[in-house]
Amino acid sequence: QKEVEQDPGPLSVPEGAIVSLNCTYSNSAFQYFMWYRQYSRKGPELLMYTYSSGNKEDGRFTAQVDKSSKYISLFIRDSQPSDSATYLCAMTIGGSARQLTFGSGTQLTVLP
Amino acid sequence: SQTIHQWPATLVQPVGSPLSLECTVEGTSNPNLYWYRQAAGRGLQLLFYSVGIGQISSEVPQNLSASRPQDRQFILSSKKLLLSDSGFYLCAWSRDSGLRGYTFGSGTRLTVV
């Protein structure tokens, strides 16, 4: 079993839809959670990071962490064609940890 | 502001040839540096990380090596490339232990033929 599981998709939605991207994990010690966006042939860019459980909102993006269920989500409101990319979740224990554990990524296409 | 440079963007090399990929970071000092390989549908695999000059930790035994000759320079090398070394290589940096995420370079697409 992988430490972090992420549905690879591909996921296609019409422009303006609400998108839900999810990851589950097995290590209850994870405390810091991140979402990255990666456009084709580019490096991943950090979208959001959160600590422990709860919600964090940034514009059209909302990150949600449920540590009791070991489940994290990224919601995209009013999705745009420019949101078409692969989204990767990542997480780490914290403290002296120097390694992020990544999900395999979900490929999203927003159709105009 | 901090920037990370990685080159070349694409590379086609014959089997058995050497490899050198370079990564530099600007605008910060004593960064943690990382080399990742990304295979289609398999996510990011950490290859090496470094917390200081000359300090390299290897995560996966393989045909590759890394060096950090200067504070903001990280090099990925191979003496003899294998077909299985093909992939998308990413350099990244972070402050401290990277609790707020990493900043990635634009990547190198390596094809070994």
Short mmCIF file of C-alpha atoms in Angstrom, two decimals:
data_model
loop_
_atom_site.label_atom_id
_atom_site.label_comp_id
_atom_site.label_asym_id
_atom_site.label_seq_id
_atom_site.Cartn_x
_atom_site.Cartn_y
_atom_site.Cartn_z
CA GLN A 1 0.00 0.00 0.00
CA LYS A 2 1.31 3.43 -0.92
CA GLU A 3 1.62 6.00 1.86
CA VAL A 4 -0.36 8.49 -0.21
CA GLU A 5 -3.08 7.51 -2.67
CA GLN A 6 -4.42 9.87 -5.30
CA ASP A 7 -6.89 9.10 -8.07
CA PRO A 8 -4.92 9.66 -11.31
CA GLY A 9 -7.96 10.66 -13.33
CA PRO A 10 -8.09 11.96 -15.96
CA LEU A 11 -10.87 14.25 -14.82
CA SER A 12 -12.75 16.44 -17.32
CA VAL A 13 -15.21 19.12 -16.24
CA PRO A 14 -16.97 22.00 -18.00
CA GLU A 15 -15.85 25.54 -17.37
CA GLY A 16 -17.43 26.99 -14.23
CA ALA A 17 -17.79 23.63 -12.47
CA ILE A 18 -16.67 22.97 -8.93
CA VAL A 19 -13.78 20.52 -8.90
CA SER A 20 -12.93 18.23 -6.00
CA LEU A 21 -9.49 16.60 -5.88
CA ASN A 22 -8.65 14.16 -3.12
CA CYS A 23 -5.87 12.22 -1.46
CA THR A 24 -5.88 9.61 1.25
CA TYR A 25 -2.90 8.67 3.36
CA SER A 26 -1.92 5.98 5.80
CA ASN A 27 0.66 7.65 8.07
CA SER A 28 -1.14 9.35 10.95
CA ALA A 29 2.06 11.30 11.77
CA PHE A 30 1.64 13.57 8.72
CA GLN A 31 0.87 17.09 9.88
CA TYR A 32 1.74 19.43 7.00
CA PHE A 33 -0.20 19.14 3.77
CA MET A 34 0.34 20.80 0.42
CA TRP A 35 -1.16 20.98 -3.03
CA TYR A 36 0.91 21.54 -6.14
CA ARG A 37 -0.18 22.36 -9.67
CA GLN A 38 1.90 21.13 -12.59
CA TYR A 39 1.39 22.24 -16.15
CA SER A 40 2.57 19.99 -18.94
CA ARG A 41 6.38 19.87 -19.25
CA LYS A 42 6.84 22.24 -16.29
CA GLY A 43 7.89 21.85 -12.69
CA PRO A 44 5.21 21.69 -9.96
CA GLU A 45 4.27 24.99 -8.32
CA LEU A 46 3.01 25.23 -4.77
CA LEU A 47 -0.68 26.22 -4.58
CA MET A 48 -1.48 25.90 -0.91
CA TYR A 49 -0.18 24.43 2.31
CA THR A 50 -2.03 23.71 5.53
CA TYR A 51 -1.11 22.51 8.97
CA SER A 52 -3.13 19.84 10.77
CA SER A 53 -6.90 19.67 10.30
CA GLY A 54 -9.23 22.35 8.98
CA ASN A 55 -9.89 24.47 5.93
CA LYS A 56 -7.85 27.11 4.18
CA GLU A 57 -9.16 29.32 1.41
CA ASP A 58 -7.24 31.28 -1.22
CA GLY A 59 -9.35 32.85 -3.93
CA ARG A 60 -11.08 30.09 -5.88
CA PHE A 61 -9.12 27.37 -4.08
CA THR A 62 -10.00 25.71 -0.78
CA ALA A 63 -7.83 23.10 0.90
CA GLN A 64 -9.42 20.82 3.45
CA VAL A 65 -7.74 18.39 5.84
CA ASP A 66 -9.52 15.71 7.85
CA LYS A 67 -6.87 14.00 9.94
CA SER A 68 -9.36 11.68 11.62
CA SER A 69 -10.17 10.18 8.22
CA LYS A 70 -6.66 10.65 6.81
CA TYR A 71 -8.18 12.49 3.88
CA ILE A 72 -7.34 15.79 2.21
CA SER A 73 -9.14 17.67 -0.52
CA LEU A 74 -8.64 20.59 -2.85
CA PHE A 75 -11.73 22.35 -4.15
CA ILE A 76 -11.62 24.65 -7.16
CA ARG A 77 -14.62 26.95 -7.61
CA ASP A 78 -15.62 28.46 -10.93
CA SER A 79 -13.02 26.34 -12.74
CA GLN A 80 -11.31 27.87 -15.76
CA PRO A 81 -9.55 26.30 -18.77
CA SER A 82 -6.33 27.71 -17.31
CA ASP A 83 -6.81 25.37 -14.34
CA SER A 84 -6.16 22.40 -16.65
CA ALA A 85 -3.10 20.75 -15.18
CA THR A 86 -1.99 17.86 -13.00
CA TYR A 87 -2.57 18.41 -9.30
CA LEU A 88 -0.33 16.70 -6.77
CA CYS A 89 -0.88 16.43 -3.07
CA ALA A 90 2.11 16.26 -0.74
CA MET A 91 2.59 15.87 2.96
CA THR A 92 5.24 15.63 5.64
CA ILE A 93 5.61 14.79 9.28
CA GLY A 94 7.31 18.02 10.25
CA GLY A 95 10.02 18.60 12.81
CA SER A 96 13.30 17.61 11.27
CA ALA A 97 11.69 15.81 8.35
CA ARG A 98 13.32 16.73 5.07
CA GLN A 99 11.23 14.77 2.67
CA LEU A 100 7.80 15.37 1.24
CA THR A 101 5.69 12.37 0.32
CA PHE A 102 3.82 13.03 -2.91
CA GLY A 103 0.69 11.58 -4.42
CA SER A 104 0.95 10.46 -8.03
CA GLY A 105 -1.17 13.37 -9.28
CA THR A 106 -4.63 13.88 -10.81
CA GLN A 107 -4.84 15.15 -14.36
CA LEU A 108 -7.59 17.78 -14.71
CA THR A 109 -9.00 19.22 -17.92
CA VAL A 110 -11.46 22.12 -17.80
CA LEU A 111 -13.37 22.32 -21.05
CA PRO A 112 -14.37 25.77 -22.39
CA SER B 1 13.08 37.18 -4.58
CA GLN B 2 14.30 33.63 -4.88
CA THR B 3 14.65 31.90 -8.21
CA ILE B 4 15.78 28.45 -9.25
CA HIS B 5 17.43 27.69 -12.56
CA GLN B 6 17.71 24.25 -14.08
CA TRP B 7 19.23 23.29 -17.40
CA PRO B 8 19.10 21.99 -20.01
CA ALA B 9 15.35 21.78 -20.62
CA THR B 10 15.64 18.73 -22.86
CA LEU B 11 18.43 16.28 -23.47
CA VAL B 12 18.84 13.23 -25.68
CA GLN B 13 21.81 11.06 -24.80
CA PRO B 14 23.02 7.65 -26.02
CA VAL B 15 23.22 4.68 -23.67
CA GLY B 16 26.57 4.59 -21.93
CA SER B 17 27.24 8.31 -22.19
CA PRO B 18 27.84 10.54 -19.14
CA LEU B 19 25.31 12.97 -17.72
CA SER B 20 25.52 16.28 -15.92
CA LEU B 21 22.44 18.30 -14.97
CA GLU B 22 22.90 21.55 -13.12
CA CYS B 23 20.67 23.49 -10.78
CA THR B 24 21.32 26.85 -9.14
CA VAL B 25 19.30 28.88 -6.68
CA GLU B 26 19.43 32.67 -6.35
CA GLY B 27 18.25 35.00 -3.65
CA THR B 28 18.70 32.76 -0.62
CA SER B 29 21.50 31.19 1.36
CA ASN B 30 21.96 27.70 2.77
CA PRO B 31 18.91 26.21 1.04
CA ASN B 32 17.99 22.56 1.25
CA LEU B 33 18.32 21.17 -2.27
CA TYR B 34 16.61 18.18 -3.86
CA TRP B 35 16.71 16.11 -7.04
CA TYR B 36 13.51 14.31 -8.06
CA ARG B 37 12.63 12.10 -10.99
CA GLN B 38 9.09 12.02 -12.27
CA ALA B 39 7.78 9.09 -14.28
CA ALA B 40 4.39 9.18 -15.99
CA GLY B 41 1.64 8.14 -13.58
CA ARG B 42 4.11 7.37 -10.80
CA GLY B 43 4.53 10.70 -9.08
CA LEU B 44 7.75 12.20 -7.82
CA GLN B 45 10.61 10.02 -6.65
CA LEU B 46 13.20 11.67 -4.42
CA LEU B 47 16.70 10.82 -5.64
CA PHE B 48 19.01 12.99 -3.52
CA TYR B 49 18.82 15.81 -1.04
CA SER B 50 21.43 18.10 0.46
CA VAL B 51 21.39 20.27 3.57
CA GLY B 52 24.77 21.89 2.95
CA ILE B 53 27.91 22.03 0.81
CA GLY B 54 29.31 18.56 0.29
CA GLN B 55 26.45 16.92 2.22
CA ILE B 56 24.46 14.52 0.05
CA SER B 57 21.88 11.95 1.09
CA SER B 58 20.82 9.31 -1.37
CA GLU B 59 17.32 7.96 -1.21
CA VAL B 60 17.45 5.42 -4.00
CA PRO B 61 20.51 3.33 -4.95
CA GLN B 62 20.99 3.64 -8.69
CA ASN B 63 23.17 4.71 -11.54
CA LEU B 64 23.16 8.38 -10.53
CA SER B 65 25.13 10.57 -8.15
CA ALA B 66 24.80 14.13 -6.89
CA SER B 67 27.19 16.79 -5.73
CA ARG B 68 26.92 20.20 -4.12
CA PRO B 69 30.17 22.08 -4.81
CA GLN B 70 28.75 25.46 -3.78
CA ASP B 71 26.01 26.59 -1.43
CA ARG B 72 23.47 27.23 -4.17
CA GLN B 73 24.59 24.74 -6.79
CA PHE B 74 23.40 21.14 -7.09
CA ILE B 75 24.55 18.76 -9.79
CA LEU B 76 23.13 15.41 -10.87
CA SER B 77 25.55 13.12 -12.67
CA SER B 78 25.98 9.71 -14.18
CA LYS B 79 29.08 8.06 -15.58
CA LYS B 80 27.14 5.75 -17.91
CA LEU B 81 23.50 6.28 -18.71
CA LEU B 82 21.03 3.41 -18.94
CA LEU B 83 17.79 3.33 -20.90
CA SER B 84 15.95 3.25 -17.58
CA ASP B 85 17.42 6.65 -16.66
CA SER B 86 15.03 8.35 -19.09
CA GLY B 87 12.57 10.62 -17.35
CA PHE B 88 11.73 14.11 -16.19
CA TYR B 89 14.26 15.38 -13.64
CA LEU B 90 13.34 18.14 -11.26
CA CYS B 91 15.49 20.18 -8.93
CA ALA B 92 13.88 21.87 -5.92
CA TRP B 93 14.86 23.96 -2.94
CA SER B 94 13.35 24.71 0.45
CA ARG B 95 14.06 26.71 3.54
CA ASP B 96 14.84 24.60 6.57
CA SER B 97 12.89 21.34 6.50
CA GLY B 98 10.46 22.45 3.83
CA LEU B 99 7.37 22.50 6.01
CA ARG B 100 5.88 25.13 3.75
CA GLY B 101 6.69 23.24 0.59
CA TYR B 102 9.40 23.20 -2.01
CA THR B 103 10.05 25.44 -5.00
CA PHE B 104 10.76 23.43 -8.13
CA GLY B 105 12.77 24.24 -11.21
CA SER B 106 11.32 23.87 -14.68
CA GLY B 107 12.72 20.37 -15.16
CA THR B 108 14.89 18.49 -17.63
CA ARG B 109 13.36 15.95 -19.98
CA LEU B 110 16.04 13.28 -20.46
CA THR B 111 15.71 10.66 -23.17
CA VAL B 112 18.32 7.92 -23.29
CA VAL B 113 18.47 6.25 -26.69
#
